[in-house]
Amino acid sequence: MTVSLEQLRRCHFAVDLGAARTRVYVKGAGLVVDQPSAAAINTRTGALIAVGELAEKMTGRTPSYIRVVRPIAGGTVVDIEMAQRMLRQLLGDKMRRTLRRNLRLRAAACTPHDADPLAQRATIETLVGLGARKVELVDTLIAAAVGCGLPVERPEATMIMVCGAAATQVAVLSLGSIVTAERIPVGGEAVDHAIVQHLRHEHELMLPSQSVRPLQLALSGNGLTSQGPARTEIHGRDVATGLARSVQVDTAAVRDAIQTPLTAVLDGIGMVLRSCPPDLVADLADRGIMMVGGSALLPGFDQMLRQATGMPVHIAERPDICAAQGLGEMLEGRIEPLMLNPLAA
């Protein structure tokens, strides 16, 4: 999966296919697509009705013959044909015509760490269906590290944590490569699910739609920390009567409810540190962990990691688009590789 910077400079566009959002970077134009990975289809005719933000808003609000689908799960394409149709609509006719002017159209794409060959092949076929003659695959960890400005090409340890919707990836990088990494199958969706279950069991309250981010409703301010608000009001549907109801939720109980998925993330960080050479761990004690990905914005998550690991924890300036920005930096040729000249005998 490792490709050279020279190969990436020849690419014309790059795609970051995420479980939550899809982003497309076009060389010379920048980030042209940043939309939810969702599509609404008419099950009677097979027609595509909406993609992106509009399809996301339709979730849970459509008649029976309209279905909202997500062709990407956990950073892996699970429905190639639907992913291609979604990308075509997100790019638009004008951008597709611009890209097709390149007779030897090349594309780059992010893939999760240790993605199996079947998942890699699905990503390649998706972009080939858009007209790409050649597709280069880049590890999401490398792309995100480049996008948030980490000095990955130097002989220094940098630790990055990509907090995605379906999974969390943790890695230590040095000399432009991954020294050790772990992929934990816990992400923002697992945290949301824990809160939904807590509200259902403790308050008999059902949230109105999957498109509502329960975490954003239940937590505010410092969120996961004890300095956050003691109680917050949640609106939903009563499980028994089906009527609308509001309840006052104890945020301390919410924090306890989401400890299980977050503890799995802490265990993954511990596994990475234990398998890392001691010299690199010493570097990390000073530099700490860089958090990227949409779930990195979970209120108070960085403070929790800081207390559990004793290491500095930083959140990237734009954590949600770091992987796409990293691909763009490599496409534009802004990353200079470290040149190692062999010593003369």
GROMACS .gro file of C-alpha atoms in nm:
model
  345
    1MET     CA    1   0.000   0.000   0.000
    2THR     CA    2   0.302   0.226   0.039
    3VAL     CA    3   0.352   0.441  -0.270
    4SER     CA    4   0.622   0.693  -0.355
    5LEU     CA    5   0.564   1.067  -0.352
    6GLU     CA    6   0.661   1.074  -0.719
    7GLN     CA    7   0.369   0.844  -0.804
    8LEU     CA    8   0.129   1.057  -0.601
    9ARG     CA    9   0.241   1.376  -0.777
   10ARG     CA   10   0.116   1.225  -1.103
   11CYS     CA   11  -0.236   1.182  -0.963
   12HIS     CA   12  -0.507   1.428  -1.066
   13PHE     CA   13  -0.752   1.384  -0.779
   14ALA     CA   14  -0.775   1.212  -0.442
   15VAL     CA   15  -1.067   1.065  -0.248
   16ASP     CA   16  -1.111   1.006   0.124
   17LEU     CA   17  -1.400   0.760   0.157
   18GLY     CA   18  -1.517   0.770   0.518
   19ALA     CA   19  -1.807   0.599   0.693
   20ALA     CA   20  -1.945   0.940   0.791
   21ARG     CA   21  -1.827   1.177   0.516
   22THR     CA   22  -1.671   1.160   0.170
   23ARG     CA   23  -1.412   1.417   0.063
   24VAL     CA   24  -1.260   1.475  -0.281
   25TYR     CA   25  -0.948   1.682  -0.346
   26VAL     CA   26  -0.877   1.789  -0.705
   27LYS     CA   27  -0.525   1.893  -0.799
   28GLY     CA   28  -0.513   2.267  -0.856
   29ALA     CA   29  -0.870   2.320  -0.729
   30GLY     CA   30  -0.844   2.207  -0.366
   31LEU     CA   31  -1.113   2.034  -0.162
   32VAL     CA   32  -1.420   2.031  -0.388
   33VAL     CA   33  -1.641   1.778  -0.204
   34ASP     CA   34  -1.706   1.742   0.170
   35GLN     CA   35  -2.043   1.569   0.209
   36PRO     CA   36  -2.199   1.287   0.415
   37SER     CA   37  -2.153   0.939   0.268
   38ALA     CA   38  -2.523   0.886   0.208
   39ALA     CA   39  -2.753   0.836  -0.091
   40ALA     CA   40  -3.133   0.818  -0.116
   41ILE     CA   41  -3.282   0.585  -0.379
   42ASN     CA   42  -3.630   0.505  -0.503
   43THR     CA   43  -3.667   0.131  -0.445
   44ARG     CA   44  -3.945   0.106  -0.706
   45THR     CA   45  -3.745   0.249  -0.995
   46GLY     CA   46  -3.387   0.232  -0.870
   47ALA     CA   47  -3.347   0.605  -0.938
   48LEU     CA   48  -3.105   0.808  -0.730
   49ILE     CA   49  -3.300   1.086  -0.557
   50ALA     CA   50  -3.041   1.266  -0.343
   51VAL     CA   51  -2.684   1.239  -0.214
   52GLY     CA   52  -2.480   1.403   0.059
   53GLU     CA   53  -2.640   1.655   0.294
   54LEU     CA   54  -2.989   1.622   0.146
   55ALA     CA   55  -2.984   1.241   0.171
   56GLU     CA   56  -2.860   1.270   0.530
   57LYS     CA   57  -3.156   1.492   0.620
   58MET     CA   58  -3.394   1.233   0.470
   59THR     CA   59  -3.283   0.962   0.713
   60GLY     CA   60  -3.587   0.842   0.908
   61ARG     CA   61  -3.819   1.087   0.730
   62THR     CA   62  -3.898   0.912   0.402
   63PRO     CA   63  -4.194   0.708   0.274
   64SER     CA   64  -4.151   0.333   0.248
   65TYR     CA   65  -4.036   0.334  -0.116
   66ILE     CA   66  -3.744   0.572  -0.053
   67ARG     CA   67  -3.442   0.424   0.122
   68VAL     CA   68  -3.132   0.603   0.248
   69VAL     CA   69  -2.821   0.386   0.204
   70ARG     CA   70  -2.458   0.422   0.305
   71PRO     CA   71  -2.231   0.255   0.050
   72ILE     CA   72  -1.924   0.299   0.272
   73ALA     CA   73  -1.882   0.132   0.612
   74GLY     CA   74  -1.574   0.165   0.829
   75GLY     CA   75  -1.376   0.330   0.551
   76THR     CA   76  -1.446   0.034   0.321
   77VAL     CA   77  -1.669   0.038   0.014
   78VAL     CA   78  -1.947  -0.218   0.066
   79ASP     CA   79  -2.154  -0.126  -0.242
   80ILE     CA   80  -1.930  -0.036  -0.537
   81GLU     CA   81  -2.206   0.059  -0.781
   82MET     CA   82  -2.383   0.288  -0.533
   83ALA     CA   83  -2.053   0.445  -0.426
   84GLN     CA   84  -1.978   0.528  -0.789
   85ARG     CA   85  -2.322   0.681  -0.843
   86MET     CA   86  -2.287   0.884  -0.523
   87LEU     CA   87  -1.942   1.016  -0.620
   88ARG     CA   88  -2.059   1.111  -0.970
   89GLN     CA   89  -2.340   1.320  -0.825
   90LEU     CA   90  -2.119   1.477  -0.559
   91LEU     CA   91  -1.858   1.580  -0.817
   92GLY     CA   92  -2.111   1.722  -1.060
   93ASP     CA   93  -2.104   1.723  -1.441
   94LYS     CA   94  -1.862   2.016  -1.474
   95MET     CA   95  -1.593   1.867  -1.248
   96ARG     CA   96  -1.628   1.523  -1.407
   97ARG     CA   97  -1.577   1.671  -1.754
   98THR     CA   98  -1.269   1.856  -1.629
   99LEU     CA   99  -1.120   1.537  -1.488
  100ARG     CA  100  -1.197   1.330  -1.799
  101ARG     CA  101  -0.989   1.566  -2.013
  102ASN     CA  102  -0.685   1.384  -1.874
  103LEU     CA  103  -0.634   1.087  -2.103
  104ARG     CA  104  -0.436   0.904  -1.837
  105LEU     CA  105  -0.647   0.999  -1.536
  106ARG     CA  106  -0.484   0.896  -1.209
  107ALA     CA  107  -0.643   0.892  -0.865
  108ALA     CA  108  -0.533   0.843  -0.505
  109ALA     CA  109  -0.743   0.714  -0.217
  110CYS     CA  110  -0.714   0.661   0.158
  111THR     CA  111  -0.756   0.312   0.296
  112PRO     CA  112  -0.768   0.210   0.664
  113HIS     CA  113  -0.457   0.063   0.821
  114ASP     CA  114  -0.420  -0.310   0.747
  115ALA     CA  115  -0.713  -0.306   0.503
  116ASP     CA  116  -0.752  -0.650   0.348
  117PRO     CA  117  -0.700  -0.702  -0.028
  118LEU     CA  118  -1.076  -0.726  -0.088
  119ALA     CA  119  -1.133  -0.383   0.069
  120GLN     CA  120  -0.846  -0.236  -0.134
  121ARG     CA  121  -0.988  -0.385  -0.455
  122ALA     CA  122  -1.332  -0.236  -0.381
  123THR     CA  123  -1.179   0.112  -0.343
  124ILE     CA  124  -0.982   0.073  -0.667
  125GLU     CA  125  -1.285  -0.046  -0.865
  126THR     CA  126  -1.494   0.244  -0.732
  127LEU     CA  127  -1.248   0.501  -0.868
  128VAL     CA  128  -1.190   0.308  -1.191
  129GLY     CA  129  -1.564   0.340  -1.249
  130LEU     CA  130  -1.517   0.719  -1.235
  131GLY     CA  131  -1.266   0.702  -1.520
  132ALA     CA  132  -0.936   0.658  -1.336
  133ARG     CA  133  -0.682   0.453  -1.533
  134LYS     CA  134  -0.460   0.402  -1.228
  135VAL     CA  135  -0.535   0.425  -0.855
  136GLU     CA  136  -0.274   0.472  -0.581
  137LEU     CA  137  -0.365   0.369  -0.225
  138VAL     CA  138  -0.234   0.561   0.076
  139ASP     CA  139  -0.264   0.456   0.439
  140THR     CA  140  -0.507   0.686   0.619
  141LEU     CA  141  -0.261   0.724   0.907
  142ILE     CA  142   0.012   0.861   0.677
  143ALA     CA  143  -0.226   1.094   0.494
  144ALA     CA  144  -0.374   1.231   0.818
  145ALA     CA  145  -0.029   1.286   0.970
  146VAL     CA  146   0.082   1.484   0.665
  147GLY     CA  147  -0.244   1.680   0.665
  148CYS     CA  148  -0.207   1.798   1.024
  149GLY     CA  149   0.155   1.906   0.974
  150LEU     CA  150   0.340   1.632   1.164
  151PRO     CA  151   0.708   1.591   1.060
  152VAL     CA  152   0.656   1.232   0.946
  153GLU     CA  153   0.964   1.227   0.722
  154ARG     CA  154   1.208   1.296   1.009
  155PRO     CA  155   1.379   1.034   1.231
  156GLU     CA  156   1.157   1.139   1.523
  157ALA     CA  157   0.859   0.966   1.677
  158THR     CA  158   0.515   1.114   1.616
  159MET     CA  159   0.195   0.953   1.742
  160ILE     CA  160  -0.133   1.004   1.564
  161MET     CA  161  -0.483   0.888   1.649
  162VAL     CA  162  -0.744   0.893   1.372
  163CYS     CA  163  -1.085   0.900   1.542
  164GLY     CA  164  -1.333   0.788   1.278
  165ALA     CA  165  -1.703   0.711   1.287
  166ALA     CA  166  -1.661   0.332   1.275
  167ALA     CA  167  -1.305   0.276   1.401
  168THR     CA  168  -1.011   0.441   1.573
  169GLN     CA  169  -0.660   0.400   1.433
  170VAL     CA  170  -0.351   0.467   1.645
  171ALA     CA  171   0.006   0.466   1.514
  172VAL     CA  172   0.362   0.575   1.583
  173LEU     CA  173   0.538   0.715   1.276
  174SER     CA  174   0.904   0.775   1.200
  175LEU     CA  175   1.100   0.830   0.877
  176GLY     CA  176   0.780   0.847   0.676
  177SER     CA  177   0.664   0.498   0.774
  178ILE     CA  178   0.448   0.331   1.036
  179VAL     CA  179   0.655   0.180   1.316
  180THR     CA  180   0.363   0.022   1.497
  181ALA     CA  181  -0.013   0.065   1.470
  182GLU     CA  182  -0.345  -0.069   1.596
  183ARG     CA  183  -0.695  -0.043   1.454
  184ILE     CA  184  -0.966  -0.047   1.722
  185PRO     CA  185  -1.320  -0.122   1.595
  186VAL     CA  186  -1.465   0.154   1.812
  187GLY     CA  187  -1.550   0.502   1.687
  188GLY     CA  188  -1.797   0.784   1.717
  189GLU     CA  189  -2.087   0.558   1.619
  190ALA     CA  190  -2.014   0.325   1.913
  191VAL     CA  191  -2.017   0.620   2.152
  192ASP     CA  192  -2.345   0.746   2.004
  193HIS     CA  193  -2.495   0.398   2.033
  194ALA     CA  194  -2.394   0.377   2.401
  195ILE     CA  195  -2.575   0.705   2.471
  196VAL     CA  196  -2.884   0.598   2.276
  197GLN     CA  197  -2.903   0.274   2.478
  198HIS     CA  198  -2.856   0.464   2.804
  199LEU     CA  199  -3.144   0.700   2.723
  200ARG     CA  200  -3.366   0.408   2.623
  201HIS     CA  201  -3.299   0.196   2.932
  202GLU     CA  202  -3.278   0.464   3.200
  203HIS     CA  203  -3.534   0.716   3.071
  204GLU     CA  204  -3.742   0.508   2.826
  205LEU     CA  205  -3.670   0.772   2.565
  206MET     CA  206  -3.610   0.707   2.196
  207LEU     CA  207  -3.432   0.967   1.987
  208PRO     CA  208  -3.633   1.079   1.683
  209SER     CA  209  -3.387   0.996   1.405
  210GLN     CA  210  -3.053   0.836   1.331
  211SER     CA  211  -2.945   1.160   1.173
  212VAL     CA  212  -2.957   1.336   1.510
  213ARG     CA  213  -2.618   1.328   1.677
  214PRO     CA  214  -2.716   1.217   2.029
  215LEU     CA  215  -2.374   1.306   2.161
  216GLN     CA  216  -2.413   1.668   2.058
  217LEU     CA  217  -2.749   1.677   2.234
  218ALA     CA  218  -2.641   1.505   2.553
  219LEU     CA  219  -2.307   1.676   2.606
  220SER     CA  220  -2.203   2.038   2.592
  221GLY     CA  221  -1.924   2.251   2.734
  222ASN     CA  222  -1.654   2.025   2.876
  223GLY     CA  223  -1.864   1.719   2.803
  224LEU     CA  224  -1.678   1.416   2.930
  225THR     CA  225  -1.512   1.600   3.218
  226SER     CA  226  -1.660   1.659   3.562
  227GLN     CA  227  -1.643   2.035   3.499
  228GLY     CA  228  -1.919   2.004   3.240
  229PRO     CA  229  -2.289   2.078   3.302
  230ALA     CA  230  -2.454   1.859   3.569
  231ARG     CA  231  -2.779   1.809   3.376
  232THR     CA  232  -2.908   1.872   3.026
  233GLU     CA  233  -3.249   1.850   2.861
  234ILE     CA  234  -3.312   1.591   2.588
  235HIS     CA  235  -3.616   1.577   2.358
  236GLY     CA  236  -3.732   1.246   2.217
  237ARG     CA  237  -4.016   0.996   2.189
  238ASP     CA  238  -4.153   0.796   2.478
  239VAL     CA  239  -4.091   0.422   2.423
  240ALA     CA  240  -4.428   0.317   2.569
  241THR     CA  241  -4.670   0.584   2.445
  242GLY     CA  242  -4.492   0.705   2.132
  243LEU     CA  243  -4.557   1.067   2.236
  244ALA     CA  244  -4.298   1.344   2.239
  245ARG     CA  245  -4.134   1.389   2.578
  246SER     CA  246  -3.847   1.583   2.736
  247VAL     CA  247  -3.628   1.456   3.019
  248GLN     CA  248  -3.349   1.599   3.231
  249VAL     CA  249  -3.045   1.375   3.184
  250ASP     CA  250  -2.763   1.348   3.438
  251THR     CA  251  -2.444   1.399   3.236
  252ALA     CA  252  -2.240   1.206   3.495
  253ALA     CA  253  -2.447   0.897   3.410
  254VAL     CA  254  -2.387   0.963   3.038
  255ARG     CA  255  -2.013   0.976   3.103
  256ASP     CA  256  -2.033   0.637   3.275
  257ALA     CA  257  -2.233   0.495   2.983
  258ILE     CA  258  -1.967   0.578   2.726
  259GLN     CA  259  -1.670   0.459   2.933
  260THR     CA  260  -1.682   0.109   2.779
  261PRO     CA  261  -1.613   0.213   2.416
  262LEU     CA  262  -1.361   0.478   2.524
  263THR     CA  263  -1.176   0.226   2.744
  264ALA     CA  264  -1.121   0.012   2.433
  265VAL     CA  265  -0.949   0.312   2.270
  266LEU     CA  266  -0.722   0.354   2.574
  267ASP     CA  267  -0.632  -0.016   2.558
  268GLY     CA  268  -0.535   0.028   2.191
  269ILE     CA  269  -0.304   0.319   2.277
  270GLY     CA  270  -0.141   0.104   2.545
  271MET     CA  271  -0.082  -0.179   2.296
  272VAL     CA  272   0.087   0.061   2.051
  273LEU     CA  273   0.313   0.206   2.320
  274ARG     CA  274   0.411  -0.139   2.451
  275SER     CA  275   0.518  -0.256   2.105
  276CYS     CA  276   0.709   0.065   2.029
  277PRO     CA  277   1.092   0.090   2.071
  278PRO     CA  278   1.192   0.267   2.398
  279ASP     CA  279   1.375   0.550   2.217
  280LEU     CA  280   1.061   0.645   2.028
  281VAL     CA  281   0.847   0.629   2.342
  282ALA     CA  282   1.085   0.879   2.500
  283ASP     CA  283   1.018   1.116   2.208
  284LEU     CA  284   0.646   1.075   2.253
  285ALA     CA  285   0.664   1.177   2.620
  286ASP     CA  286   0.748   1.528   2.498
  287ARG     CA  287   0.549   1.548   2.173
  288GLY     CA  288   0.240   1.355   2.284
  289ILE     CA  289  -0.055   1.242   2.072
  290MET     CA  290  -0.212   1.426   1.779
  291MET     CA  291  -0.586   1.362   1.744
  292VAL     CA  292  -0.754   1.387   1.403
  293GLY     CA  293  -1.087   1.272   1.261
  294GLY     CA  294  -1.441   1.389   1.324
  295SER     CA  295  -1.473   1.207   1.658
  296ALA     CA  296  -1.166   1.390   1.792
  297LEU     CA  297  -1.404   1.681   1.858
  298LEU     CA  298  -1.586   1.473   2.121
  299PRO     CA  299  -1.609   1.722   2.413
  300GLY     CA  300  -1.350   1.641   2.679
  301PHE     CA  301  -1.207   1.335   2.498
  302ASP     CA  302  -0.859   1.493   2.479
  303GLN     CA  303  -0.862   1.569   2.853
  304MET     CA  304  -0.958   1.211   2.929
  305LEU     CA  305  -0.666   1.080   2.720
  306ARG     CA  306  -0.430   1.328   2.887
  307GLN     CA  307  -0.526   1.204   3.232
  308ALA     CA  308  -0.510   0.835   3.136
  309THR     CA  309  -0.173   0.843   2.953
  310GLY     CA  310   0.008   1.132   3.124
  311MET     CA  311   0.116   1.252   2.777
  312PRO     CA  312   0.038   1.580   2.601
  313VAL     CA  313  -0.267   1.549   2.374
  314HIS     CA  314  -0.333   1.789   2.087
  315ILE     CA  315  -0.627   1.823   1.847
  316ALA     CA  316  -0.551   1.924   1.487
  317GLU     CA  317  -0.678   2.261   1.365
  318ARG     CA  318  -0.924   2.096   1.123
  319PRO     CA  319  -0.929   1.735   1.247
  320ASP     CA  320  -1.216   1.626   1.021
  321ILE     CA  321  -1.039   1.696   0.690
  322CYS     CA  322  -0.677   1.613   0.777
  323ALA     CA  323  -0.663   1.295   0.563
  324ALA     CA  324  -0.797   1.476   0.255
  325GLN     CA  325  -0.560   1.768   0.315
  326GLY     CA  326  -0.268   1.526   0.347
  327LEU     CA  327  -0.354   1.364   0.014
  328GLY     CA  328  -0.375   1.711  -0.139
  329GLU     CA  329  -0.033   1.809  -0.003
  330MET     CA  330   0.119   1.499  -0.163
  331LEU     CA  331  -0.063   1.553  -0.494
  332GLU     CA  332   0.055   1.913  -0.515
  333GLY     CA  333   0.416   1.810  -0.444
  334ARG     CA  334   0.449   2.014  -0.125
  335ILE     CA  335   0.607   1.729   0.071
  336GLU     CA  336   0.980   1.681   0.029
  337PRO     CA  337   1.110   1.333   0.108
  338LEU     CA  338   1.412   1.289   0.333
  339MET     CA  339   1.710   1.215   0.104
  340LEU     CA  340   1.947   0.952   0.243
  341ASN     CA  341   2.269   0.933   0.044
  342PRO     CA  342   2.456   0.603   0.084
  343LEU     CA  343   2.804   0.641   0.227
  344ALA     CA  344   3.091   0.573  -0.009
  345ALA     CA  345   3.290   0.263   0.070
   0.00000   0.00000   0.00000
